[in-house]
């Protein structure tokens, strides 16, 4: 998705956009192949099995909806932060 903080430009007021790190894009739904090493940890034969994983972070959607530029704010537990979204 295009970065809502720099409008896809990669910079804000001449500085590198810290949310998208200059790419102009934000990943909201990651996906990819599972590293074969992971199968070794759960005693699956990585020569026989492969895996595909995907997911979507609800925090990312909230970041874009409410224009919160630092995802860490969602995990700090500061009630003042939460109350602004009434
Ligand atoms: Zn950006």
CSV table of N, CA and C and ligand atoms in Angstrom, one decimal:
chain,number,residue,atom,x,y,z
A,1,UNK,N,0.9,-1.2,0.0
A,1,UNK,CA,0.0,0.0,0.0
A,1,UNK,C,0.9,1.2,0.0
A,2,UNK,N,0.5,2.3,-0.7
A,2,UNK,CA,1.3,3.5,-0.7
A,2,UNK,C,1.3,4.1,0.7
A,3,UNK,N,2.5,4.6,1.1
A,3,UNK,CA,2.6,5.2,2.4
A,3,UNK,C,1.8,6.5,2.6
A,4,UNK,N,1.0,6.5,3.6
A,4,UNK,CA,0.1,7.6,3.8
A,4,UNK,C,0.8,8.8,4.4
A,5,UNK,N,2.0,8.6,5.0
A,5,UNK,CA,2.7,9.7,5.7
A,5,UNK,C,3.5,10.5,4.7
A,6,UNK,N,4.1,9.9,3.7
A,6,UNK,CA,4.8,10.7,2.7
A,6,UNK,C,4.1,10.7,1.3
A,7,UNK,N,2.9,10.1,1.3
A,7,UNK,CA,2.1,10.0,0.1
A,7,UNK,C,2.9,9.3,-1.1
A,8,UNK,N,3.6,8.3,-0.7
A,8,UNK,CA,4.4,7.5,-1.7
A,8,UNK,C,5.6,8.1,-2.2
A,9,UNK,N,6.0,9.3,-1.7
A,9,UNK,CA,7.2,10.0,-2.2
A,9,UNK,C,8.5,9.5,-1.5
A,10,UNK,N,8.4,8.9,-0.3
A,10,UNK,CA,9.6,8.4,0.3
A,10,UNK,C,10.3,9.4,1.2
A,11,UNK,N,9.8,10.7,1.2
A,11,UNK,CA,10.4,11.7,2.1
A,11,UNK,C,9.3,12.7,2.6
A,12,UNK,N,9.6,13.2,3.7
A,12,UNK,CA,8.7,14.2,4.3
A,12,UNK,C,9.5,15.4,4.7
A,13,UNK,N,9.2,16.6,4.1
A,13,UNK,CA,9.9,17.8,4.4
A,13,UNK,C,11.4,17.7,4.1
A,14,UNK,N,11.8,16.9,3.0
A,14,UNK,CA,13.2,16.7,2.6
A,14,UNK,C,13.9,15.6,3.4
A,15,UNK,N,13.3,15.1,4.4
A,15,UNK,CA,13.9,14.0,5.2
A,15,UNK,C,13.3,12.7,4.8
A,16,UNK,N,14.1,11.6,4.9
A,16,UNK,CA,13.6,10.3,4.6
A,16,UNK,C,12.4,9.9,5.5
A,17,UNK,N,11.4,9.4,4.9
A,17,UNK,CA,10.2,9.0,5.7
A,17,UNK,C,10.5,7.9,6.6
A,18,UNK,N,10.3,8.0,7.9
A,18,UNK,CA,10.7,7.0,8.8
A,18,UNK,C,9.8,5.8,8.9
A,19,UNK,N,8.6,6.0,8.4
A,19,UNK,CA,7.6,4.9,8.4
A,19,UNK,C,7.9,3.9,7.3
A,20,UNK,N,8.1,4.4,6.1
A,20,UNK,CA,8.3,3.5,5.0
A,20,UNK,C,9.8,3.4,4.6
A,21,UNK,N,10.7,4.1,5.4
A,21,UNK,CA,12.1,4.1,5.2
A,21,UNK,C,12.5,4.5,3.8
A,22,UNK,N,11.7,5.4,3.2
A,22,UNK,CA,12.1,6.0,1.9
A,22,UNK,C,11.5,5.2,0.7
A,23,UNK,N,10.9,4.1,0.9
A,23,UNK,CA,10.5,3.2,-0.2
A,23,UNK,C,9.2,3.8,-0.8
A,24,UNK,N,8.4,4.5,0.0
A,24,UNK,CA,7.1,5.0,-0.5
A,24,UNK,C,6.0,4.0,-0.3
A,25,UNK,N,6.3,2.8,0.2
A,25,UNK,CA,5.4,1.7,0.3
A,25,UNK,C,5.4,1.1,1.7
A,26,UNK,N,4.2,0.6,2.2
A,26,UNK,CA,4.1,0.0,3.5
A,26,UNK,C,3.5,-1.4,3.3
A,27,UNK,N,4.1,-2.4,3.8
A,27,UNK,CA,3.6,-3.8,3.7
A,27,UNK,C,2.5,-4.0,4.8
A,28,UNK,N,1.3,-4.3,4.4
A,28,UNK,CA,0.3,-4.6,5.4
A,28,UNK,C,-0.1,-6.1,5.5
A,29,UNK,N,0.3,-6.8,4.5
A,29,UNK,CA,0.0,-8.2,4.5
A,29,UNK,C,1.2,-9.0,4.0
A,30,UNK,N,2.1,-9.4,4.9
A,30,UNK,CA,3.3,-10.2,4.5
A,30,UNK,C,3.0,-11.6,4.2
A,31,UNK,N,3.8,-12.2,3.3
A,31,UNK,CA,3.7,-13.6,2.9
A,31,UNK,C,5.0,-14.1,2.4
A,32,UNK,N,5.2,-15.4,2.5
A,32,UNK,CA,6.5,-16.0,1.9
A,32,UNK,C,6.6,-17.5,2.3
A,33,UNK,N,7.7,-18.0,1.7
A,33,UNK,CA,8.0,-19.4,2.0
A,33,UNK,C,8.6,-19.6,3.4
A,34,UNK,N,8.3,-20.7,4.0
A,34,UNK,CA,8.8,-21.0,5.4
A,34,UNK,C,10.3,-21.5,5.2
A,35,UNK,N,11.2,-20.9,6.0
A,35,UNK,CA,12.6,-21.3,6.0
A,35,UNK,C,12.6,-22.8,6.4
A,36,UNK,N,13.3,-23.6,5.6
A,36,UNK,CA,13.5,-25.1,5.9
A,36,UNK,C,14.0,-25.3,7.3
A,37,UNK,N,14.8,-24.4,7.9
A,37,UNK,CA,15.3,-24.6,9.2
A,37,UNK,C,14.2,-24.7,10.3
A,38,UNK,N,13.1,-24.0,10.0
A,38,UNK,CA,11.9,-24.1,10.9
A,38,UNK,C,11.4,-25.5,11.0
A,39,UNK,N,11.3,-26.2,9.9
A,39,UNK,CA,10.8,-27.6,9.9
A,39,UNK,C,11.7,-28.5,10.7
A,40,UNK,N,13.0,-28.2,10.7
A,40,UNK,CA,13.9,-29.0,11.5
A,40,UNK,C,13.6,-28.9,13.0
A,41,UNK,N,13.1,-27.7,13.4
A,41,UNK,CA,12.8,-27.5,14.9
A,41,UNK,C,11.6,-28.3,15.3
A,42,UNK,N,10.7,-28.6,14.4
A,42,UNK,CA,9.5,-29.4,14.8
A,42,UNK,C,9.5,-30.8,14.2
A,43,UNK,N,10.7,-31.3,13.9
A,43,UNK,CA,10.9,-32.7,13.4
A,43,UNK,C,10.1,-33.0,12.1
A,44,UNK,N,10.0,-32.0,11.2
A,44,UNK,CA,9.4,-32.3,9.9
A,44,UNK,C,10.6,-32.4,9.0
A,45,UNK,N,10.5,-33.3,8.0
A,45,UNK,CA,11.6,-33.5,7.0
A,45,UNK,C,11.5,-32.3,6.0
A,46,UNK,N,12.4,-31.4,6.0
A,46,UNK,CA,12.4,-30.3,5.1
A,46,UNK,C,12.7,-30.7,3.7
A,47,UNK,N,13.2,-31.9,3.5
A,47,UNK,CA,13.4,-32.4,2.1
A,47,UNK,C,12.1,-32.9,1.5
A,48,UNK,N,11.1,-33.2,2.4
A,48,UNK,CA,9.8,-33.7,1.9
A,48,UNK,C,8.7,-32.6,1.9
A,49,UNK,N,8.8,-31.7,2.9
A,49,UNK,CA,7.8,-30.7,3.1
A,49,UNK,C,8.3,-29.3,2.8
A,50,UNK,N,7.4,-28.5,2.3
A,50,UNK,CA,7.6,-27.0,2.2
A,50,UNK,C,6.4,-26.3,2.8
A,51,UNK,N,6.6,-25.0,3.0
A,51,UNK,CA,5.5,-24.3,3.6
A,51,UNK,C,5.4,-22.9,3.1
A,52,UNK,N,4.2,-22.4,3.2
A,52,UNK,CA,3.9,-21.0,2.8
A,52,UNK,C,3.2,-20.3,4.0
A,53,UNK,N,3.6,-19.2,4.4
A,53,UNK,CA,3.0,-18.5,5.5
A,53,UNK,C,2.5,-17.1,5.1
A,54,UNK,N,1.5,-16.6,5.7
A,54,UNK,CA,1.0,-15.3,5.4
A,54,UNK,C,0.3,-14.7,6.6
A,55,UNK,N,0.1,-13.4,6.7
A,55,UNK,CA,-0.6,-12.8,7.8
A,55,UNK,C,-0.8,-11.3,7.6
A,56,UNK,N,-1.6,-10.8,8.4
A,56,UNK,CA,-1.9,-9.3,8.3
A,56,UNK,C,-2.0,-8.8,9.7
A,57,UNK,N,-1.3,-7.7,10.0
A,57,UNK,CA,-1.3,-7.1,11.3
A,57,UNK,C,-2.3,-6.0,11.4
A,58,UNK,N,-3.2,-6.2,12.4
A,58,UNK,CA,-4.3,-5.2,12.6
A,58,UNK,C,-3.7,-3.9,13.0
A,59,UNK,N,-2.5,-3.9,13.6
A,59,UNK,CA,-1.9,-2.6,14.0
A,59,UNK,C,-1.5,-1.8,12.7
A,60,UNK,N,-1.1,-2.5,11.7
A,60,UNK,CA,-0.8,-1.8,10.4
A,60,UNK,C,-2.0,-1.1,9.8
A,61,UNK,N,-3.1,-1.7,9.9
A,61,UNK,CA,-4.4,-1.1,9.4
A,61,UNK,C,-4.7,0.1,10.2
A,62,UNK,N,-4.6,0.0,11.5
A,62,UNK,CA,-4.9,1.1,12.4
A,62,UNK,C,-3.9,2.3,12.2
A,63,UNK,N,-2.7,1.9,11.9
A,63,UNK,CA,-1.7,3.0,11.6
A,63,UNK,C,-2.1,3.8,10.5
A,64,UNK,N,-2.5,3.1,9.4
A,64,UNK,CA,-2.9,3.8,8.2
A,64,UNK,C,-4.2,4.6,8.4
A,65,UNK,N,-5.2,4.0,9.1
A,65,UNK,CA,-6.5,4.6,9.3
A,65,UNK,C,-6.4,5.9,10.1
A,66,UNK,N,-5.6,5.8,11.2
A,66,UNK,CA,-5.5,6.9,12.2
A,66,UNK,C,-4.2,7.7,12.0
A,67,UNK,N,-3.4,7.4,11.0
A,67,UNK,CA,-2.1,8.1,10.7
A,67,UNK,C,-1.2,8.1,11.9
A,68,UNK,N,-1.0,7.0,12.5
A,68,UNK,CA,0.0,6.8,13.6
A,68,UNK,C,1.3,6.4,12.9
A,69,UNK,N,2.3,7.2,13.1
A,69,UNK,CA,3.6,7.0,12.3
A,69,UNK,C,4.6,6.1,13.0
A,70,UNK,N,4.3,5.6,14.2
A,70,UNK,CA,5.2,4.6,14.9
A,70,UNK,C,4.4,3.5,15.5
A,71,UNK,N,4.6,2.3,15.0
A,71,UNK,CA,3.8,1.1,15.4
A,71,UNK,C,4.1,0.7,16.8
A,72,UNK,N,5.2,1.2,17.4
A,72,UNK,CA,5.5,0.8,18.8
A,72,UNK,C,4.5,1.5,19.8
A,73,UNK,N,3.9,2.5,19.4
A,73,UNK,CA,2.9,3.2,20.3
A,73,UNK,C,1.8,2.3,20.6
A,74,UNK,N,1.4,1.3,19.8
A,74,UNK,CA,0.3,0.4,20.1
A,74,UNK,C,0.7,-0.6,21.2
A,75,UNK,N,2.0,-0.8,21.4
A,75,UNK,CA,2.4,-1.8,22.4
A,75,UNK,C,2.9,-1.2,23.7
A,76,UNK,N,2.9,0.1,23.8
A,76,UNK,CA,3.4,0.7,25.1
A,76,UNK,C,2.4,0.7,26.2
A,77,UNK,N,1.1,0.5,25.9
A,77,UNK,CA,0.1,0.5,27.0
A,77,UNK,C,-0.2,1.8,27.6
A,78,UNK,N,0.1,2.9,26.9
A,78,UNK,CA,-0.2,4.2,27.4
A,78,UNK,C,-1.6,4.6,27.2
A,79,UNK,N,-2.4,4.7,28.2
A,79,UNK,CA,-3.8,4.9,28.1
A,79,UNK,C,-4.1,6.3,27.4
A,80,UNK,N,-3.2,7.2,27.5
A,80,UNK,CA,-3.4,8.5,26.8
A,80,UNK,C,-3.4,8.3,25.3
A,81,UNK,N,-2.6,7.4,24.8
A,81,UNK,CA,-2.6,7.1,23.4
A,81,UNK,C,-3.9,6.5,23.0
A,82,UNK,N,-4.4,5.5,23.7
A,82,UNK,CA,-5.6,4.8,23.4
A,82,UNK,C,-6.8,5.7,23.4
A,83,UNK,N,-6.9,6.6,24.4
A,83,UNK,CA,-8.1,7.5,24.6
A,83,UNK,C,-8.3,8.5,23.5
A,84,UNK,N,-7.3,8.8,22.7
A,84,UNK,CA,-7.4,9.7,21.6
A,84,UNK,C,-8.3,9.2,20.5
A,85,UNK,N,-8.6,7.9,20.5
A,85,UNK,CA,-9.4,7.2,19.4
A,85,UNK,C,-10.8,7.0,19.8
A,86,UNK,N,-11.4,7.7,20.7
A,86,UNK,CA,-12.8,7.5,21.1
A,86,UNK,C,-13.7,7.8,19.9
B,1,LIG,ZN1,6.6,7.0,3.7
